Amino acid sequence: MYKWLDERLDLSGFYQKVLRKAFPVHHSFFLGEITLFAFIVLVLTGVFLTLNYEPSTRPVTLADGRTVPAAYASILYIDSLPFGAVIRSLHHWSAHVMIAAAFLHLLRILLTGAYKKPRELNYLVGLALLGLAVVTAFTGYALPYDNYAVTATRIGYGIAASIPWVGGALAEVMFGGEFPGSDRAIPRLYSLHVLWLPLLLALLIGLHLAIMVKQKHTQPRYAERVAPGKILGVPMYPQQLVMMGILFALYVGIMAVLAGAFLAHPVEAFGPPTPETPAVKPDWYFLWLFGLLQIIPATWQFQLFGAVIGPEFIGGVLIPGILAVVAILLPFVDTRKDKMRYLELPSEHPVRTSAILALLVFFLMATLAGYKIDFQQQGSILGNNAVLWTLVLGGPLLTFFLSYALMRVFYGKAEEKEPGAA
Ligand code: HEM
């Protein structure tokens, strides 16, 4: 059978050219793989959910006589199936892990300079993947159609609709009309969430991995000492694939136990949507944006060529947009002439490392601002807008200078070394 296939498909050529390629080993290289495993689990659990979910807000009557939207009723049905709530929770928590792992993977790429020549293109594909993963998670928010889901999605609708000139069209594409209100919103978000966005993610992940295999992975620094000019690692098949298999099994096992122990909130906790909006906060990866919206005063509003530029646009689109543009330009600003083979050490690049730390502090402080109302209720000084602005702007600045000074003291002139030229 193998011989028959080999004669036709040149399997042994593929085995030699791709599967016997050495893959460098370092624990930080597993972050990209964990992102991949989370995506696979999301697709598998998602298939189960699609088989039992009804993407509609038509009224249905439950056995207890209540009339609720069909989407809401179908989540009750899923939770009532054997292991239904666990599979739904596995899907829920895997979305969190995928975004967290992709973000940590991005940090690894940034801290080690792996975005430089020749990997600029794959870095851009990676950025698109992170953006798509966040948008895919957002389109899944509304689907349970409980009061929490509707309130949280309403914030996103407001941000999308606030974009000057194109906001109306974007909101129409994503929500099929006003949200909440339009009957087309759930079917529209559903098709984006289960078909178009995962398809795009799968295609881009394939491209990302193909480019990585073609360009070869960067190597840890010790490889330069141990085997200069060679690739120090294990063959893709069988060693690397066996390691990946074990890690995947571990991932599924640990996540299944966690999902069983910490179920995603039951829809009954918030009930079907009502005109009253509960005080909800979005998930952690949107909390920094939510925080910015809390501290931008309503008075930050002006007209520009007939369009209204308001707080929702400034906090929800302009500031993240500026960060995205900086991230996109990075590999074309921080460059190197030779092809990078060995990882750069964070200690050798104090400016870059300090800027990354400052960015993390910015995210943390903006996330803290997301709790502004809670702080105000407790009478804490953190409920004050001026204090929160000082933390959001001053915290990153202080972090940058402190980190830079400390790195200079501890690592001296290490930055001037140019390691790992090809
Ligand atoms: C859905 C999201 C993603 C998946 C599934 C994914 C998967 C992977 C995998 C498995 C690797 C090889 C192992 C490793 O280095 O960790 C890799 C490498 C790489 N990824 Fe990603 N990635 C994703 C997102 C990103 C993001 C957000 C970025 C940065 C913007 C990025 C940039 C890169 C680069 C530059 C490499 C080559 C690294 C090197 O050679 O050192 N990826 N990715």
GROMACS .gro file of C-alpha atoms and ligand atoms in nm:
model
  465
    1MET     CA    1   0.000   0.000   0.000
    2TYR     CA    2   0.285   0.238   0.100
    3LYS     CA    3   0.481   0.144  -0.216
    4TRP     CA    4   0.173   0.204  -0.433
    5LEU     CA    5   0.113   0.549  -0.278
    6ASP     CA    6   0.487   0.633  -0.281
    7GLU     CA    7   0.514   0.567  -0.655
    8ARG     CA    8   0.230   0.807  -0.717
    9LEU     CA    9   0.273   1.074  -0.448
   10ASP     CA   10   0.650   1.061  -0.377
   11LEU     CA   11   0.590   1.002  -0.006
   12SER     CA   12   0.958   0.924   0.058
   13GLY     CA   13   1.054   1.261  -0.096
   14PHE     CA   14   0.809   1.435   0.140
   15TYR     CA   15   0.949   1.226   0.430
   16GLN     CA   16   1.308   1.332   0.352
   17LYS     CA   17   1.237   1.694   0.261
   18VAL     CA   18   0.980   1.783   0.528
   19LEU     CA   19   0.938   1.516   0.796
   20ARG     CA   20   1.312   1.462   0.856
   21LYS     CA   21   1.377   1.838   0.892
   22ALA     CA   22   1.531   1.925   1.227
   23PHE     CA   23   1.306   2.129   1.452
   24PRO     CA   24   1.487   2.322   1.730
   25VAL     CA   25   1.359   2.252   2.082
   26HIS     CA   26   1.292   2.521   2.340
   27HIS     CA   27   1.006   2.541   2.590
   28SER     CA   28   0.899   2.884   2.457
   29PHE     CA   29   0.840   2.726   2.112
   30PHE     CA   30   0.547   2.533   2.259
   31LEU     CA   31   0.340   2.852   2.291
   32GLY     CA   32   0.258   2.852   1.918
   33GLU     CA   33   0.169   2.484   1.946
   34ILE     CA   34  -0.062   2.540   2.243
   35THR     CA   35  -0.239   2.809   2.037
   36LEU     CA   36  -0.282   2.549   1.763
   37PHE     CA   37  -0.414   2.283   2.004
   38ALA     CA   38  -0.666   2.528   2.149
   39PHE     CA   39  -0.788   2.600   1.795
   40ILE     CA   40  -0.826   2.228   1.716
   41VAL     CA   41  -1.025   2.171   2.038
   42LEU     CA   42  -1.241   2.475   1.957
   43VAL     CA   43  -1.327   2.329   1.616
   44LEU     CA   44  -1.403   1.979   1.756
   45THR     CA   45  -1.619   2.103   2.045
   46GLY     CA   46  -1.774   2.363   1.811
   47VAL     CA   47  -1.899   2.085   1.581
   48PHE     CA   48  -2.088   1.932   1.876
   49LEU     CA   49  -2.234   2.271   1.969
   50THR     CA   50  -2.352   2.346   1.611
   51LEU     CA   51  -2.540   2.014   1.603
   52ASN     CA   52  -2.752   2.121   1.900
   53TYR     CA   53  -2.768   2.502   1.881
   54GLU     CA   54  -3.049   2.696   1.714
   55PRO     CA   55  -2.931   3.032   1.574
   56SER     CA   56  -3.263   3.211   1.605
   57THR     CA   57  -3.444   3.448   1.840
   58ARG     CA   58  -3.791   3.311   1.754
   59PRO     CA   59  -3.994   3.265   2.075
   60VAL     CA   60  -4.022   2.909   2.207
   61THR     CA   61  -4.213   2.785   2.512
   62LEU     CA   62  -4.022   2.583   2.771
   63ALA     CA   63  -4.167   2.290   2.972
   64ASP     CA   64  -4.209   2.527   3.270
   65GLY     CA   65  -4.432   2.754   3.061
   66ARG     CA   66  -4.180   3.040   3.008
   67THR     CA   67  -4.138   3.183   2.660
   68VAL     CA   68  -3.771   3.247   2.573
   69PRO     CA   69  -3.564   3.300   2.254
   70ALA     CA   70  -3.482   2.971   2.071
   71ALA     CA   71  -3.104   3.036   2.097
   72TYR     CA   72  -3.134   3.062   2.476
   73ALA     CA   73  -3.351   2.748   2.491
   74SER     CA   74  -3.097   2.554   2.283
   75ILE     CA   75  -2.819   2.636   2.532
   76LEU     CA   76  -3.042   2.498   2.810
   77TYR     CA   77  -3.083   2.187   2.594
   78ILE     CA   78  -2.704   2.154   2.538
   79ASP     CA   79  -2.640   2.186   2.913
   80SER     CA   80  -2.896   1.910   2.978
   81LEU     CA   81  -2.723   1.659   2.745
   82PRO     CA   82  -2.476   1.405   2.895
   83PHE     CA   83  -2.145   1.598   2.925
   84GLY     CA   84  -2.311   1.881   2.727
   85ALA     CA   85  -2.218   2.148   2.984
   86VAL     CA   86  -1.860   2.013   3.002
   87ILE     CA   87  -1.817   2.026   2.623
   88ARG     CA   88  -1.964   2.378   2.613
   89SER     CA   89  -1.722   2.479   2.892
   90LEU     CA   90  -1.428   2.316   2.710
   91HIS     CA   91  -1.518   2.533   2.410
   92HIS     CA   92  -1.552   2.840   2.634
   93TRP     CA   93  -1.218   2.794   2.816
   94SER     CA   94  -1.030   2.693   2.502
   95ALA     CA   95  -1.121   3.031   2.351
   96HIS     CA   96  -0.956   3.196   2.653
   97VAL     CA   97  -0.648   2.972   2.622
   98MET     CA   98  -0.617   3.033   2.248
   99ILE     CA   99  -0.611   3.410   2.293
  100ALA     CA  100  -0.380   3.395   2.598
  101ALA     CA  101  -0.138   3.154   2.426
  102ALA     CA  102  -0.136   3.357   2.101
  103PHE     CA  103  -0.063   3.671   2.304
  104LEU     CA  104   0.223   3.500   2.494
  105HIS     CA  105   0.352   3.359   2.164
  106LEU     CA  106   0.350   3.717   2.027
  107LEU     CA  107   0.543   3.834   2.335
  108ARG     CA  108   0.804   3.563   2.274
  109ILE     CA  109   0.838   3.676   1.912
  110LEU     CA  110   0.873   4.039   2.021
  111LEU     CA  111   1.119   3.975   2.306
  112THR     CA  112   1.349   3.761   2.088
  113GLY     CA  113   1.327   3.976   1.771
  114ALA     CA  114   1.190   3.679   1.570
  115TYR     CA  115   0.987   3.927   1.358
  116LYS     CA  116   1.304   4.039   1.177
  117LYS     CA  117   1.433   3.935   0.833
  118PRO     CA  118   1.333   3.687   0.687
  119ARG     CA  119   1.022   3.637   0.908
  120GLU     CA  120   0.849   3.975   0.861
  121LEU     CA  121   0.574   3.824   0.647
  122ASN     CA  122   0.500   3.542   0.891
  123TYR     CA  123   0.489   3.797   1.173
  124LEU     CA  124   0.219   3.989   0.981
  125VAL     CA  125   0.024   3.665   0.923
  126GLY     CA  126   0.055   3.606   1.300
  127LEU     CA  127  -0.082   3.952   1.381
  128ALA     CA  128  -0.379   3.885   1.150
  129LEU     CA  129  -0.433   3.553   1.332
  130LEU     CA  130  -0.441   3.720   1.675
  131GLY     CA  131  -0.685   3.986   1.550
  132LEU     CA  132  -0.907   3.721   1.390
  133ALA     CA  133  -0.901   3.504   1.705
  134VAL     CA  134  -1.027   3.799   1.913
  135VAL     CA  135  -1.300   3.888   1.659
  136THR     CA  136  -1.408   3.520   1.641
  137ALA     CA  137  -1.437   3.509   2.021
  138PHE     CA  138  -1.642   3.829   2.012
  139THR     CA  139  -1.888   3.690   1.754
  140GLY     CA  140  -1.946   3.393   1.987
  141TYR     CA  141  -2.033   3.618   2.282
  142ALA     CA  142  -2.394   3.685   2.178
  143LEU     CA  143  -2.486   3.329   2.079
  144PRO     CA  144  -2.615   3.201   2.421
  145TYR     CA  145  -2.854   3.501   2.405
  146ASP     CA  146  -2.883   3.547   2.780
  147ASN     CA  147  -2.890   3.890   2.940
  148TYR     CA  148  -2.511   3.880   2.992
  149ALA     CA  149  -2.437   3.790   2.628
  150VAL     CA  150  -2.667   4.060   2.492
  151THR     CA  151  -2.531   4.332   2.724
  152ALA     CA  152  -2.166   4.250   2.648
  153THR     CA  153  -2.229   4.232   2.272
  154ARG     CA  154  -2.413   4.567   2.284
  155ILE     CA  155  -2.082   4.733   2.393
  156GLY     CA  156  -1.907   4.585   2.085
  157TYR     CA  157  -2.195   4.695   1.861
  158GLY     CA  158  -2.160   5.051   1.996
  159ILE     CA  159  -1.784   5.048   1.919
  160ALA     CA  160  -1.831   4.912   1.564
  161ALA     CA  161  -2.111   5.160   1.488
  162SER     CA  162  -1.903   5.453   1.625
  163ILE     CA  163  -1.645   5.434   1.344
  164PRO     CA  164  -1.689   5.745   1.127
  165TRP     CA  165  -1.823   5.691   0.774
  166VAL     CA  166  -1.790   5.309   0.767
  167GLY     CA  167  -1.934   5.221   1.112
  168GLY     CA  168  -2.291   5.182   0.988
  169ALA     CA  169  -2.185   4.945   0.708
  170LEU     CA  170  -1.958   4.743   0.941
  171ALA     CA  171  -2.233   4.707   1.202
  172GLU     CA  172  -2.470   4.597   0.923
  173VAL     CA  173  -2.225   4.327   0.802
  174MET     CA  174  -2.155   4.195   1.151
  175PHE     CA  175  -2.496   4.230   1.315
  176GLY     CA  176  -2.737   4.245   1.019
  177GLY     CA  177  -2.892   4.563   1.165
  178GLU     CA  178  -2.931   4.724   1.506
  179PHE     CA  179  -2.820   4.522   1.809
  180PRO     CA  180  -3.014   4.421   2.010
  181GLY     CA  181  -3.332   4.438   1.811
  182SER     CA  182  -3.260   4.296   1.468
  183ASP     CA  183  -3.376   3.936   1.411
  184ARG     CA  184  -3.088   3.894   1.169
  185ALA     CA  185  -2.816   3.956   1.433
  186ILE     CA  186  -2.794   3.601   1.571
  187PRO     CA  187  -2.797   3.421   1.230
  188ARG     CA  188  -2.537   3.673   1.105
  189LEU     CA  189  -2.306   3.640   1.406
  190TYR     CA  190  -2.356   3.262   1.394
  191SER     CA  191  -2.242   3.224   1.032
  192LEU     CA  192  -1.939   3.446   1.102
  193HIS     CA  193  -1.856   3.250   1.418
  194VAL     CA  194  -1.893   2.894   1.289
  195LEU     CA  195  -1.801   2.929   0.923
  196TRP     CA  196  -1.628   3.235   0.779
  197LEU     CA  197  -1.394   3.331   1.061
  198PRO     CA  198  -1.283   2.973   1.150
  199LEU     CA  199  -1.227   2.906   0.779
  200LEU     CA  200  -1.009   3.215   0.749
  201LEU     CA  201  -0.826   3.118   1.071
  202ALA     CA  202  -0.763   2.764   0.941
  203LEU     CA  203  -0.629   2.896   0.608
  204LEU     CA  204  -0.402   3.150   0.777
  205ILE     CA  205  -0.275   2.895   1.034
  206GLY     CA  206  -0.186   2.665   0.739
  207LEU     CA  207  -0.003   2.953   0.568
  208HIS     CA  208   0.171   3.047   0.896
  209LEU     CA  209   0.302   2.693   0.949
  210ALA     CA  210   0.400   2.647   0.583
  211ILE     CA  211   0.605   2.970   0.589
  212MET     CA  212   0.763   2.860   0.919
  213VAL     CA  213   0.871   2.521   0.773
  214LYS     CA  214   1.000   2.689   0.454
  215GLN     CA  215   1.201   2.957   0.636
  216LYS     CA  216   1.313   2.722   0.917
  217HIS     CA  217   1.259   2.802   1.281
  218THR     CA  218   1.497   3.035   1.469
  219GLN     CA  219   1.727   2.851   1.707
  220PRO     CA  220   1.801   2.907   2.074
  221ARG     CA  221   2.130   3.086   2.138
  222TYR     CA  222   2.311   2.782   2.278
  223ALA     CA  223   2.284   2.619   1.931
  224GLU     CA  224   2.532   2.879   1.803
  225ARG     CA  225   2.791   2.758   2.054
  226VAL     CA  226   2.722   2.385   2.031
  227ALA     CA  227   2.678   2.337   1.655
  228PRO     CA  228   2.768   2.656   1.466
  229GLY     CA  229   2.614   2.675   1.118
  230LYS     CA  230   2.399   2.363   1.172
  231ILE     CA  231   2.041   2.316   1.290
  232LEU     CA  232   2.039   2.172   1.638
  233GLY     CA  233   1.711   1.998   1.705
  234VAL     CA  234   1.503   1.685   1.668
  235PRO     CA  235   1.357   1.555   1.341
  236MET     CA  236   0.999   1.663   1.275
  237TYR     CA  237   0.907   1.290   1.247
  238PRO     CA  238   0.893   1.100   1.474
  239GLN     CA  239   1.039   1.298   1.771
  240GLN     CA  240   0.879   1.641   1.726
  241LEU     CA  241   0.541   1.496   1.626
  242VAL     CA  242   0.546   1.258   1.924
  243MET     CA  243   0.622   1.551   2.157
  244MET     CA  244   0.336   1.745   2.000
  245GLY     CA  245   0.105   1.444   2.040
  246ILE     CA  246   0.191   1.416   2.409
  247LEU     CA  247   0.143   1.788   2.461
  248PHE     CA  248  -0.192   1.775   2.279
  249ALA     CA  249  -0.310   1.483   2.496
  250LEU     CA  250  -0.198   1.674   2.807
  251TYR     CA  251  -0.375   1.986   2.686
  252VAL     CA  252  -0.704   1.801   2.625
  253GLY     CA  253  -0.678   1.613   2.957
  254ILE     CA  254  -0.602   1.918   3.171
  255MET     CA  255  -0.858   2.137   2.996
  256ALA     CA  256  -1.131   1.870   3.022
  257VAL     CA  257  -1.074   1.844   3.399
  258LEU     CA  258  -1.074   2.224   3.435
  259ALA     CA  259  -1.384   2.257   3.216
  260GLY     CA  260  -1.565   1.999   3.432
  261ALA     CA  261  -1.458   2.174   3.753
  262PHE     CA  262  -1.531   2.530   3.634
  263LEU     CA  263  -1.835   2.523   3.410
  264ALA     CA  264  -1.903   2.825   3.187
  265HIS     CA  265  -2.182   3.027   3.353
  266PRO     CA  266  -2.528   2.872   3.302
  267VAL     CA  267  -2.758   3.095   3.095
  268GLU     CA  268  -3.012   3.083   3.380
  269ALA     CA  269  -2.769   3.288   3.596
  270PHE     CA  270  -2.863   3.600   3.397
  271GLY     CA  271  -3.188   3.481   3.236
  272PRO     CA  272  -3.324   3.576   2.893
  273PRO     CA  273  -3.256   3.936   2.773
  274THR     CA  274  -3.459   4.209   2.941
  275PRO     CA  275  -3.463   4.588   2.883
  276GLU     CA  276  -3.263   4.622   3.208
  277THR     CA  277  -2.890   4.574   3.151
  278PRO     CA  278  -2.698   4.396   3.427
  279ALA     CA  279  -2.361   4.542   3.537
  280VAL     CA  280  -2.142   4.309   3.333
  281LYS     CA  281  -1.777   4.329   3.236
  282PRO     CA  282  -1.635   4.176   2.921
  283ASP     CA  283  -1.379   3.892   2.934
  284TRP     CA  284  -1.023   3.977   3.043
  285TYR     CA  285  -0.889   4.031   2.690
  286PHE     CA  286  -1.143   4.309   2.626
  287LEU     CA  287  -1.122   4.456   2.976
  288TRP     CA  288  -0.841   4.701   2.887
  289LEU     CA  289  -1.059   4.844   2.607
  290PHE     CA  290  -1.357   4.856   2.842
  291GLY     CA  291  -1.130   5.037   3.094
  292LEU     CA  292  -1.033   5.301   2.838
  293LEU     CA  293  -1.403   5.357   2.763
  294GLN     CA  294  -1.464   5.408   3.138
  295ILE     CA  295  -1.207   5.687   3.173
  296ILE     CA  296  -1.252   5.878   2.847
  297PRO     CA  297  -1.488   6.164   2.936
  298ALA     CA  298  -1.814   6.200   2.741
  299THR     CA  299  -1.700   6.554   2.653
  300TRP     CA  300  -1.432   6.416   2.416
  301GLN     CA  301  -1.654   6.457   2.116
  302PHE     CA  302  -1.611   6.663   1.799
  303GLN     CA  303  -1.716   6.678   1.434
  304LEU     CA  304  -1.480   6.588   1.148
  305PHE     CA  305  -1.597   6.626   0.788
  306GLY     CA  306  -1.953   6.567   0.900
  307ALA     CA  307  -1.874   6.257   1.110
  308VAL     CA  308  -1.889   6.246   1.492
  309ILE     CA  309  -1.565   6.144   1.664
  310GLY     CA  310  -1.667   6.035   2.013
  311PRO     CA  311  -1.534   5.850   2.321
  312GLU     CA  312  -1.641   5.507   2.188
  313PHE     CA  313  -1.438   5.560   1.872
  314ILE     CA  314  -1.136   5.703   2.056
  315GLY     CA  315  -1.120   5.424   2.318
  316GLY     CA  316  -1.254   5.133   2.116
  317VAL     CA  317  -1.098   5.196   1.774
  318LEU     CA  318  -0.843   5.480   1.764
  319ILE     CA  319  -0.615   5.372   2.052
  320PRO     CA  320  -0.612   4.998   1.960
  321GLY     CA  321  -0.575   5.106   1.595
  322ILE     CA  322  -0.260   5.306   1.679
  323LEU     CA  323  -0.118   5.003   1.866
  324ALA     CA  324  -0.197   4.781   1.566
  325VAL     CA  325  -0.022   5.020   1.323
  326VAL     CA  326   0.289   5.030   1.549
  327ALA     CA  327   0.288   4.647   1.561
  328ILE     CA  328   0.255   4.623   1.180
  329LEU     CA  329   0.539   4.871   1.120
  330LEU     CA  330   0.776   4.717   1.377
  331PRO     CA  331   0.958   4.465   1.149
  332PHE     CA  332   1.018   4.743   0.894
  333VAL     CA  333   1.159   4.985   1.152
  334ASP     CA  334   1.360   4.749   1.374
  335THR     CA  335   1.553   4.562   1.105
  336ARG     CA  336   1.872   4.367   1.045
  337LYS     CA  337   2.071   4.312   0.724
  338ASP     CA  338   2.150   3.942   0.755
  339LYS     CA  339   1.899   3.657   0.783
  340MET     CA  340   1.831   3.588   1.148
  341ARG     CA  341   1.911   3.232   1.260
  342TYR     CA  342   1.955   3.259   1.636
  343LEU     CA  343   1.721   3.420   1.887
  344GLU     CA  344   1.816   3.761   2.019
  345LEU     CA  345   1.828   3.780   2.397
  346PRO     CA  346   1.597   4.033   2.567
  347SER     CA  347   1.892   4.144   2.783
  348GLU     CA  348   2.082   4.255   2.471
  349HIS     CA  349   1.801   4.489   2.363
  350PRO     CA  350   1.714   4.708   2.663
  351VAL     CA  351   1.509   4.962   2.463
  352ARG     CA  352   1.290   4.699   2.300
  353THR     CA  353   1.252   4.491   2.617
  354SER     CA  354   1.166   4.800   2.825
  355ALA     CA  355   0.911   4.915   2.565
  356ILE     CA  356   0.744   4.571   2.577
  357LEU     CA  357   0.730   4.582   2.958
  358ALA     CA  358   0.583   4.935   2.939
  359LEU     CA  359   0.316   4.809   2.697
  360LEU     CA  360   0.225   4.529   2.939
  361VAL     CA  361   0.190   4.782   3.222
  362PHE     CA  362  -0.032   4.995   2.995
  363PHE     CA  363  -0.262   4.693   2.939
  364LEU     CA  364  -0.266   4.618   3.313
  365MET     CA  365  -0.347   4.976   3.414
  366ALA     CA  366  -0.618   5.010   3.146
  367THR     CA  367  -0.761   4.677   3.275
  368LEU     CA  368  -0.761   4.822   3.629
  369ALA     CA  369  -0.961   5.118   3.493
  370GLY     CA  370  -1.224   4.861   3.386
  371TYR     CA  371  -1.306   4.829   3.759
  372LYS     CA  372  -1.363   5.206   3.800
  373ILE     CA  373  -1.729   5.172   3.903
  374ASP     CA  374  -1.646   4.901   4.160
  375PHE     CA  375  -1.370   5.125   4.304
  376GLN     CA  376  -1.615   5.416   4.323
  377GLN     CA  377  -1.868   5.199   4.509
  378GLN     CA  378  -1.596   5.105   4.761
  379GLY     CA  379  -1.498   5.473   4.801
  380SER     CA  380  -1.143   5.391   4.682
  381ILE     CA  381  -0.908   5.658   4.542
  382LEU     CA  382  -0.884   5.433   4.232
  383GLY     CA  383  -1.238   5.538   4.141
  384ASN     CA  384  -1.101   5.883   4.054
  385ASN     CA  385  -1.055   5.950   3.680
  386ALA     CA  386  -0.741   6.161   3.725
  387VAL     CA  387  -0.576   5.886   3.933
  388LEU     CA  388  -0.662   5.622   3.671
  389TRP     CA  389  -0.530   5.840   3.385
  390THR     CA  390  -0.208   5.894   3.581
  391LEU     CA  391  -0.169   5.517   3.619
  392VAL     CA  392  -0.255   5.444   3.253
  393LEU     CA  393  -0.005   5.699   3.118
  394GLY     CA  394   0.249   5.734   3.403
  395GLY     CA  395   0.278   5.361   3.483
  396PRO     CA  396   0.416   5.264   3.139
  397LEU     CA  397   0.652   5.566   3.127
  398LEU     CA  398   0.794   5.489   3.471
  399THR     CA  399   0.827   5.121   3.379
  400PHE     CA  400   1.017   5.205   3.063
  401PHE     CA  401   1.276   5.429   3.230
  402LEU     CA  402   1.316   5.207   3.537
  403SER     CA  403   1.356   4.891   3.330
  404TYR     CA  404   1.599   5.060   3.089
  405ALA     CA  405   1.813   5.194   3.375
  406LEU     CA  406   1.818   4.856   3.554
  407MET     CA  407   1.909   4.669   3.236
  408ARG     CA  408   2.192   4.912   3.168
  409VAL     CA  409   2.325   4.857   3.520
  410PHE     CA  410   2.295   4.476   3.507
  411TYR     CA  411   2.374   4.403   3.141
  412GLY     CA  412   2.598   4.699   3.055
  413LYS     CA  413   2.684   4.732   2.689
  414ALA     CA  414   2.556   4.387   2.587
  415GLU     CA  415   2.330   4.557   2.330
  416GLU     CA  416   2.625   4.636   2.109
  417LYS     CA  417   2.691   4.270   2.032
  418GLU     CA  418   2.538   4.155   1.702
  419PRO     CA  419   2.471   3.785   1.755
  420GLY     CA  420   2.385   3.502   1.522
  421ALA     CA  421   2.454   3.635   1.174
  422ALA     CA  422   2.379   3.379   0.903
  423HEM     C1  423  -0.372   3.150   1.590
  423HEM     C2  424  -0.259   3.197   1.623
  423HEM     C3  425  -0.121   3.134   1.599
  423HEM     C4  426  -0.083   3.003   1.582
  423HEM     C5  427  -0.172   2.878   1.583
  423HEM     C6  428   0.061   3.002   1.566
  423HEM     C7  429   0.140   2.889   1.552
  423HEM     C8  430   0.279   2.889   1.546
  423HEM     C9  431   0.365   2.774   1.564
  423HEM    C10  432   0.317   2.632   1.597
  423HEM    C11  433   0.493   2.816   1.548
  423HEM    C12  434   0.621   2.731   1.566
  423HEM    C13  435   0.653   2.718   1.716
  423HEM    C14  436   0.681   2.850   1.788
  423HEM     O1  437   0.773   2.923   1.751
  423HEM     O2  438   0.606   2.880   1.884
  423HEM    C15  439   0.490   2.957   1.515
  423HEM    C16  440   0.600   3.036   1.486
  423HEM    C17  441   0.596   3.171   1.458
  423HEM     N1  442   0.487   3.254   1.480
  423HEM    FE1  443   0.299   3.194   1.524
  423HEM     N2  444   0.106   3.132   1.569
  423HEM    C18  445  -0.002   3.216   1.592
  423HEM    C19  446   0.002   3.353   1.611
  423HEM    C20  447   0.116   3.431   1.593
  423HEM    C21  448   0.127   3.570   1.626
  423HEM    C22  449   0.018   3.651   1.696
  423HEM    C23  450   0.251   3.611   1.584
  423HEM    C24  451   0.312   3.748   1.591
  423HEM    C25  452   0.252   3.853   1.548
  423HEM    C26  453   0.320   3.497   1.527
  423HEM    C27  454   0.446   3.497   1.469
  423HEM    C28  455   0.525   3.385   1.449
  423HEM    C29  456   0.662   3.383   1.399
  423HEM    C30  457   0.743   3.509   1.355
  423HEM    C31  458   0.705   3.250   1.405
  423HEM    C32  459   0.846   3.199   1.368
  423HEM    C33  460   0.923   3.201   1.499
  423HEM    C34  461   1.068   3.163   1.490
  423HEM     O3  462   1.112   3.112   1.388
  423HEM     O4  463   1.133   3.187   1.593
  423HEM     N3  464   0.236   3.387   1.538
  423HEM     N4  465   0.358   3.000   1.517
   0.00000   0.00000   0.00000
